[in-house]
Coordinates of C-alpha atoms in Angstrom, one line a residue:
X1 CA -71.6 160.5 -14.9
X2 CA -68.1 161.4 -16.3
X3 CA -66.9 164.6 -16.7
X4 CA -68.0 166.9 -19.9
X5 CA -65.6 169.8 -21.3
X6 CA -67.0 173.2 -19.9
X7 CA -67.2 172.2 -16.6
X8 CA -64.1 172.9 -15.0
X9 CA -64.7 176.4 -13.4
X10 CA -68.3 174.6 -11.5
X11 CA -65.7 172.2 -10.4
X12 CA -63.5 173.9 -9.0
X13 CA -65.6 176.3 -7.0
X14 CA -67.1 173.2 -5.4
X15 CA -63.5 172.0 -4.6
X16 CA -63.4 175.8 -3.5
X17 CA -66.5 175.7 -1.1
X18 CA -66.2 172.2 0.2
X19 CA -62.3 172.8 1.7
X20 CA -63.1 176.2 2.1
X21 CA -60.1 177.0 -0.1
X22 CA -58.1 175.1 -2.5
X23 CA -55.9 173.6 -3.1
X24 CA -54.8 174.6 0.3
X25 CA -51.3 175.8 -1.1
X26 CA -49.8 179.1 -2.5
X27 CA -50.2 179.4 -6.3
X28 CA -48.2 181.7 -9.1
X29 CA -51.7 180.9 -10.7
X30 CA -55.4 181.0 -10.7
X31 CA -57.1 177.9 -9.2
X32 CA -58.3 177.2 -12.7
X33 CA -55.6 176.9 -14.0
X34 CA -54.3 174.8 -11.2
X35 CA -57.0 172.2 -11.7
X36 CA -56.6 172.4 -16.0
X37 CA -52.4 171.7 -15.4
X38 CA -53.2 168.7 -12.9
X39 CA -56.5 166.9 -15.1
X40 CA -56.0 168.3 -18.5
X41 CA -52.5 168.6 -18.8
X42 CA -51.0 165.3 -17.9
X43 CA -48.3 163.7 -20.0
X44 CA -49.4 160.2 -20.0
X45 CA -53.1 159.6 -20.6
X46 CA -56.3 161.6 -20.0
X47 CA -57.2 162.1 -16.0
X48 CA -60.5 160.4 -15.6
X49 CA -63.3 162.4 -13.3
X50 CA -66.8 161.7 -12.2
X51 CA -69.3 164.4 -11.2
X52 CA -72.3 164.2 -9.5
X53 CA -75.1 166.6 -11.4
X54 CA -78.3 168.0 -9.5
X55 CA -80.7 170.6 -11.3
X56 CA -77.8 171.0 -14.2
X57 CA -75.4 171.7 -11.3
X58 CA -72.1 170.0 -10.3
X59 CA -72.6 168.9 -7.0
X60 CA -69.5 166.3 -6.3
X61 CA -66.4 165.0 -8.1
X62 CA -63.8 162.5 -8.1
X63 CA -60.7 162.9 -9.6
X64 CA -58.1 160.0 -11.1
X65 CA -54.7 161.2 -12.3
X66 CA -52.9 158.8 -14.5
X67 CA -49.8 157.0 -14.4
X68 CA -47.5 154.1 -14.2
X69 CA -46.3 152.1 -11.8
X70 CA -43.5 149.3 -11.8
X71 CA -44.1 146.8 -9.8
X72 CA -42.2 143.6 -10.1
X73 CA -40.1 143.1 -13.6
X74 CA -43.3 144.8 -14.7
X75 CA -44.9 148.3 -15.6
X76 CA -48.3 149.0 -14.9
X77 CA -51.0 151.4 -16.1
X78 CA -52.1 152.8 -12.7
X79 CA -54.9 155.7 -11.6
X80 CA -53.8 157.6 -8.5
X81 CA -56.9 158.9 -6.7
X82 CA -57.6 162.5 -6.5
X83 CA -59.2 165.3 -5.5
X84 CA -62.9 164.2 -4.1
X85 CA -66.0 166.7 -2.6
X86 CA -69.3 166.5 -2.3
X87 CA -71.3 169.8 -1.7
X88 CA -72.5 170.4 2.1
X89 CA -76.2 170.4 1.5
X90 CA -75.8 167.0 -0.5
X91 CA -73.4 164.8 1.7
X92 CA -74.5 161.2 3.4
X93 CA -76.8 160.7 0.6
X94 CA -74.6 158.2 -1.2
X95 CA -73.4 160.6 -3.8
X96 CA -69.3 160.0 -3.0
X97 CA -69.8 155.7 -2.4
X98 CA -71.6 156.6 -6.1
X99 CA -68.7 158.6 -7.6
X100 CA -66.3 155.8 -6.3
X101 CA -67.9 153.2 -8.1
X102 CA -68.1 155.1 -11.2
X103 CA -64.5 155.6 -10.9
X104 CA -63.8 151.9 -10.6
X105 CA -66.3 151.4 -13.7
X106 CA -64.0 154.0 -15.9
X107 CA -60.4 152.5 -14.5
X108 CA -61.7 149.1 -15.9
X109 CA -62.4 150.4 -18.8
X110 CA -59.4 152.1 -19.6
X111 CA -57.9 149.3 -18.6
X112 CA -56.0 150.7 -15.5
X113 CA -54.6 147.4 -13.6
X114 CA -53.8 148.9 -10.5
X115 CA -55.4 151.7 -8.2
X116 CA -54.2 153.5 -5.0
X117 CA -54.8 156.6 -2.9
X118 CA -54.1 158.5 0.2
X119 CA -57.0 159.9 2.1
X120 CA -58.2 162.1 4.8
X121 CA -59.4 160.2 8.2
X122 CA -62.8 161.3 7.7
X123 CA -63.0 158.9 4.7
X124 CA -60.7 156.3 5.8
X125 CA -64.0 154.0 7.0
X126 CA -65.6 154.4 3.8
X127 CA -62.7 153.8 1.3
X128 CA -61.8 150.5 3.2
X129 CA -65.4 149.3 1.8
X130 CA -63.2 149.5 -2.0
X131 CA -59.7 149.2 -1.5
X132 CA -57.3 147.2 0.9
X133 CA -54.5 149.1 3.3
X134 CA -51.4 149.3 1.5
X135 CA -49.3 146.2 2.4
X136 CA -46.0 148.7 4.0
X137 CA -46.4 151.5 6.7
X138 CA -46.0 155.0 5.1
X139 CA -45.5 157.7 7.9
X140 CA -45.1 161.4 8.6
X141 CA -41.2 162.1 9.5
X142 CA -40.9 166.2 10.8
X143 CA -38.3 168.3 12.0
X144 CA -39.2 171.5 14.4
X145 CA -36.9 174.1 16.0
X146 CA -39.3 175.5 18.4
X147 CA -42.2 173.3 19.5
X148 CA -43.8 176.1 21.7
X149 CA -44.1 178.5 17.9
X150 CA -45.4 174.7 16.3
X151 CA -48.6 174.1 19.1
X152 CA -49.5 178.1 19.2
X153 CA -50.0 178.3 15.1
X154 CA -51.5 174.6 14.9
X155 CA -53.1 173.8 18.4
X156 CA -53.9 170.1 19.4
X157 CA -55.6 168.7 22.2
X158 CA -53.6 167.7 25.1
X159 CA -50.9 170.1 24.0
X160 CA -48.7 169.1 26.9
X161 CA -48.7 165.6 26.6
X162 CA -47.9 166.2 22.7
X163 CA -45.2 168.5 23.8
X164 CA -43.6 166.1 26.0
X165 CA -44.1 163.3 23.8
X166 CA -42.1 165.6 21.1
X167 CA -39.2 166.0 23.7
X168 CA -39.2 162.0 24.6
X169 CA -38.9 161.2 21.2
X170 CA -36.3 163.3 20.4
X171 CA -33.9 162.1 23.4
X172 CA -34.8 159.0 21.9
X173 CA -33.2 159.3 18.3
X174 CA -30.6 161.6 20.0
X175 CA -29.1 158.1 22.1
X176 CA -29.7 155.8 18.6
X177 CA -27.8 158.5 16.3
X178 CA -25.0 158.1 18.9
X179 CA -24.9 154.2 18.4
X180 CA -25.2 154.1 14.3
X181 CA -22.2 154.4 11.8
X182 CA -22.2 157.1 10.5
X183 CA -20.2 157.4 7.3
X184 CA -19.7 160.7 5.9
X185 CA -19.9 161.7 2.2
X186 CA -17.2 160.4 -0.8
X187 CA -17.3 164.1 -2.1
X188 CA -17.2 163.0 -5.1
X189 CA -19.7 164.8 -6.3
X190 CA -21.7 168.0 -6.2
X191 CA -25.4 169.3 -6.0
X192 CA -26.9 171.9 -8.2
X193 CA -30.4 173.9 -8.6
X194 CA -32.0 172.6 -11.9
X195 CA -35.4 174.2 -13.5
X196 CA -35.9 171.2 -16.2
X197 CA -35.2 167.5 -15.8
X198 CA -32.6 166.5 -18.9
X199 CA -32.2 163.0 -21.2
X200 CA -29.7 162.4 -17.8
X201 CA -32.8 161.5 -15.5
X202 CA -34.0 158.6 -18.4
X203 CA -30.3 156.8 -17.5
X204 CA -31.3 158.3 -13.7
X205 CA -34.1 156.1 -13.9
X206 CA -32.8 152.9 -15.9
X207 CA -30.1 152.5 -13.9
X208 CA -32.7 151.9 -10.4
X209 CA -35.7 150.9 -11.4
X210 CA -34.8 147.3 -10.9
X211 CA -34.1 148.1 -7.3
X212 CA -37.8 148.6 -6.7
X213 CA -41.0 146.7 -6.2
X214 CA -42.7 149.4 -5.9
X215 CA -42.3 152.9 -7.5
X216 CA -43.7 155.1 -10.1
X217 CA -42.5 155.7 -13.2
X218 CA -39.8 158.4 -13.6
X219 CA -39.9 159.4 -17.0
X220 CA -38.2 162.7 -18.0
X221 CA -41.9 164.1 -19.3
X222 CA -43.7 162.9 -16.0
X223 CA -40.6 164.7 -13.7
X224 CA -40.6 168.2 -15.9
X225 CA -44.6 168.1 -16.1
X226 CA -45.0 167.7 -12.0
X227 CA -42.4 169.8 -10.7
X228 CA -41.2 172.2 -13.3
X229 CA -44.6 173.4 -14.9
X230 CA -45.6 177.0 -12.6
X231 CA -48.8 175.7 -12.4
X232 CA -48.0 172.8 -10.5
X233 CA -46.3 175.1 -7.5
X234 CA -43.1 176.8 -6.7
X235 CA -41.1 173.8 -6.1
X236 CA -37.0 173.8 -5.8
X237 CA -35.6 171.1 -7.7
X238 CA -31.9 169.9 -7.3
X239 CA -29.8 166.9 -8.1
X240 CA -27.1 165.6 -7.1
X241 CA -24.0 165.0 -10.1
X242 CA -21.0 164.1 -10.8
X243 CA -19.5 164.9 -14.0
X244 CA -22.2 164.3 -16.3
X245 CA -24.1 161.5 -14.2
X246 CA -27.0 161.8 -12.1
X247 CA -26.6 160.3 -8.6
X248 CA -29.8 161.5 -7.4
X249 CA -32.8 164.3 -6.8
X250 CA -34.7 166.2 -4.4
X251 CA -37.2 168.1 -5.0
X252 CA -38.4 170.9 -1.7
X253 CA -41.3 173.2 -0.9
X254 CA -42.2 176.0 0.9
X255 CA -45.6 175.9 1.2
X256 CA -47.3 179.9 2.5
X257 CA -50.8 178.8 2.8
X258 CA -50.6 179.8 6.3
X259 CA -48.8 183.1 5.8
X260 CA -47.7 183.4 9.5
X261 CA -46.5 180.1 9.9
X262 CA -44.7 178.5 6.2
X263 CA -44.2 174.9 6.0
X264 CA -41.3 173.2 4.4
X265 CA -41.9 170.1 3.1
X266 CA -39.2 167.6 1.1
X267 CA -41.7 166.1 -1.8
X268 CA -39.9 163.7 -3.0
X269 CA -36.2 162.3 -3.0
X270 CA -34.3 159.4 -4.6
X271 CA -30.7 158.4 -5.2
X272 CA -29.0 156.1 -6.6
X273 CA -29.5 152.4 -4.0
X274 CA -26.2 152.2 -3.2
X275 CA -25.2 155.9 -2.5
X276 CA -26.3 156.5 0.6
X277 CA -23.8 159.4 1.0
X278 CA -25.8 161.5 -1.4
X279 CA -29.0 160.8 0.1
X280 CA -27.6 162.2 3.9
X281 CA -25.9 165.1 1.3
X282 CA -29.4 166.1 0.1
X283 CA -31.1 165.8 3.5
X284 CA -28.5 168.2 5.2
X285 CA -28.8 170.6 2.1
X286 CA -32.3 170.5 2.5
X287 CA -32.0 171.0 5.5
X288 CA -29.9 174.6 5.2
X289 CA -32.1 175.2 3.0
X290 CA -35.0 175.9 5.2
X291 CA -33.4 176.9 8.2
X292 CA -31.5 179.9 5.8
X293 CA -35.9 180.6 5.1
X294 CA -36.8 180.3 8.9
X295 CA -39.0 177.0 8.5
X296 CA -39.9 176.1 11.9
X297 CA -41.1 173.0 10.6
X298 CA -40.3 170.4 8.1
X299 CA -42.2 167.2 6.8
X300 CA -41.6 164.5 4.5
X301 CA -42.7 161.0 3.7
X302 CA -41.3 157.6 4.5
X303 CA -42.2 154.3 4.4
X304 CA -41.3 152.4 7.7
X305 CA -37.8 151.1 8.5
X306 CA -36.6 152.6 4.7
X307 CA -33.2 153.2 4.7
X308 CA -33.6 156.6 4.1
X309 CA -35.5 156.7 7.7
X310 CA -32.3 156.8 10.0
X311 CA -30.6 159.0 7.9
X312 CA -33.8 161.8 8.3
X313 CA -33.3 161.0 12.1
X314 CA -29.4 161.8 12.1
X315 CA -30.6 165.5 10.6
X316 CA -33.3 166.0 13.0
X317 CA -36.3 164.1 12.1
X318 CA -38.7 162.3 14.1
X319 CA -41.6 160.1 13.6
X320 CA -45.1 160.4 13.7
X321 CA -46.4 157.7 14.8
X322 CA -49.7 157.5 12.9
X323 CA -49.7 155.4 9.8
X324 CA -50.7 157.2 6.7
X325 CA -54.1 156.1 4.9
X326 CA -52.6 154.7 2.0
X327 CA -54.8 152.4 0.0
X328 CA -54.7 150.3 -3.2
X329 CA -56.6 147.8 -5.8
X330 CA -56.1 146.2 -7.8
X331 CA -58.6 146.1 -11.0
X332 CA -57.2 143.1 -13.0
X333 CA -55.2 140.2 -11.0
X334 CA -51.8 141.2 -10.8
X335 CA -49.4 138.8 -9.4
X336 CA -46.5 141.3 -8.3
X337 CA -49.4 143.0 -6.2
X338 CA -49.4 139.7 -3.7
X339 CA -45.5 139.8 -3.4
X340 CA -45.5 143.2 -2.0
X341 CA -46.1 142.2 1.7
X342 CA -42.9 140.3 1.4
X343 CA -40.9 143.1 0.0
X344 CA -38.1 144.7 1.6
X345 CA -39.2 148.2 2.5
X346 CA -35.8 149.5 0.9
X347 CA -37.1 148.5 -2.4
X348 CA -40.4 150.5 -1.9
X349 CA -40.7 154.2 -2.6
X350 CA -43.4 156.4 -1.7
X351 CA -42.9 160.3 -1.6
X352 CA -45.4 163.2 -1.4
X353 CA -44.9 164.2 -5.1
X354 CA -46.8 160.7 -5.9
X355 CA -49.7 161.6 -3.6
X356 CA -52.4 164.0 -4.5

């Protein structure tokens, strides 16, 4: 059934128990309040959540943040899929295949058009049941100093072959950053530390959004309630400016989950399409950023052969090679949702910061 007021603090603890911590980042706040800034304080429209209820007890969830999406000429009312447990003593019983099609029911209602998600691979076979792969690769691009410190704080399997892999790859972009132009920045410009988005990030955004096919909505009020609200995190926000124009933003984070071992992570970054110069600006920055913090490692999103992909490589980057589970539907028919296969990925823009 859908969520009822007064059961927040049941839901997170389940959250709680089931990823034995959460959210799996560091907080300047409770959990509680975590969870009330992401599902109850949302600028745009009400989150929508189902809970499964045993014996008066909340026993899983599913969460829907709300957004929009342009797409095409055209903006869409969009759900972005969530957090999602189901207690241990109550999984393959149905109850999450349950909660999804509750969800579905509730975005049709509301009338959401258009529905998408990123998920773990433990629930990649059953989410392919609902919703279709999205139609462009998204992938994991990371930069590490020392690969040795990487595999002792997060082992794999077959730590030598990764390791060697790592090195192979590397000599790889190494020889293709010695072929590619590289043109270095106009300077016309500088980039600044900001701790609220300004009316400067509404001309920001009409002055792209035609560029895309795909993208969500950057509205001043979405931008200042995701990255600038404490709750949401201790993100660094910065843009890049000249005189009183933004030419583009980045938005980094340190995350200290893992108190020995930090990870940086760039969650989202955009420019202007045809200043290239201040996208490779904001990468090196970002860069300096986290070396001057001693971040072994640094991760970010991409979506395959962007434009922003060889300029992450000429700072460092590499890929990994597998594909993100990215998945959308759509709830009504939406035309601009067939063309998106055909799209250039340049005009496609996917970032962590529009994940869950």
């Amino acid at each position: 059934r859908p969520f009822q007021p007064g059961e927040e603090e049941a839901i997170v603890e389940l959250l709680e128990l089931a990823f034995d911590g959460w959210p799996k980042f560091d907080l300047c706040c409770s959990p509680l309040e975590h969870w009330r800034w992401k599902y109850k304080a949302n600028p745009l429209i009400t989150s929508q959540i189902a809970v499964g209820v045993s014996n008066h007890i909340i026993i899983g969830c599913s969460h829907s943040l709300l957004s929009r999406i342009r797409t095409g000429n055209r903006v869409f009312p969009c759900s972005q899929g969530g957090d999602a447990a189901v207690h241990p003593d109550f999984r393959r019983m149905t109850i999450f295949r349950k909660l999804i099609n509750l969800k579905i029911k509730m975005g049709k209602e509301s009338r959401v058009q258009v529905h998408y998600c990123a998920t773990n691979p433990i629930l990649r076979k059953s989410l392919s049941k609902f919703y279709c792969w999205f139609p462009h690769i998204v992938m994991n691009l990371f930069r590490v100093h020392d690969i040795d410190l990487h595999l002792r704080k997060q082992p794999v399997k077959y730590a030598f072959i990764y390791k060697s892999g790592f090195h192979l790859i590397k000599l790889a972009n190494q020889w293709r950053n010695t072929l590619r132009l590289y043109r270095p920045s106009s300077c016309d410009f500088h980039i600044g530390k900001i701790t609220q988005f300004d009316e400067r990030i509404e001309s920001f955004w009409e002055e792209i959004k035609d560029h895309y096919n795909f993208i969500m909505e950057r509205s001043r009020e979405y931008l200042n309630w995701r990255y600038c609200d404490h709750r949401s995190g201790d993100y660094l926000v910065k843009i890049a400016q000249t005189d009183a124009k933004i030419l583009g933003y980045m938005v980094l984070r340190i995350n200290k989950h893992q108190i020995d071992y930090p990870i940086g992570y760039i969650v989202d970054l955009l420019t202007l399409p045809n200043r290239l110069d201040v996208t490779n600006a904001l990468v090196e920055d970002a860069v300096n950023y986290f070396d001057d913090h001693h971040i072994n490692i640094i991760i970010c999103l991409i979506v395959k052969n962007h434009p922003y992909k060889a300029i992450f490589e000429r700072n460092g980057f590499i890929t990994k090679r597998e594909r993100i589970p990215l998945f959308y539907r759509g709830y009504t028919e939406v035309e601009e949702l067939r063309q998106l296969e055909s799209s250039s990925p340049s005009s496609i823009h996917v970032a962590y910061g529009d994940l869950d």
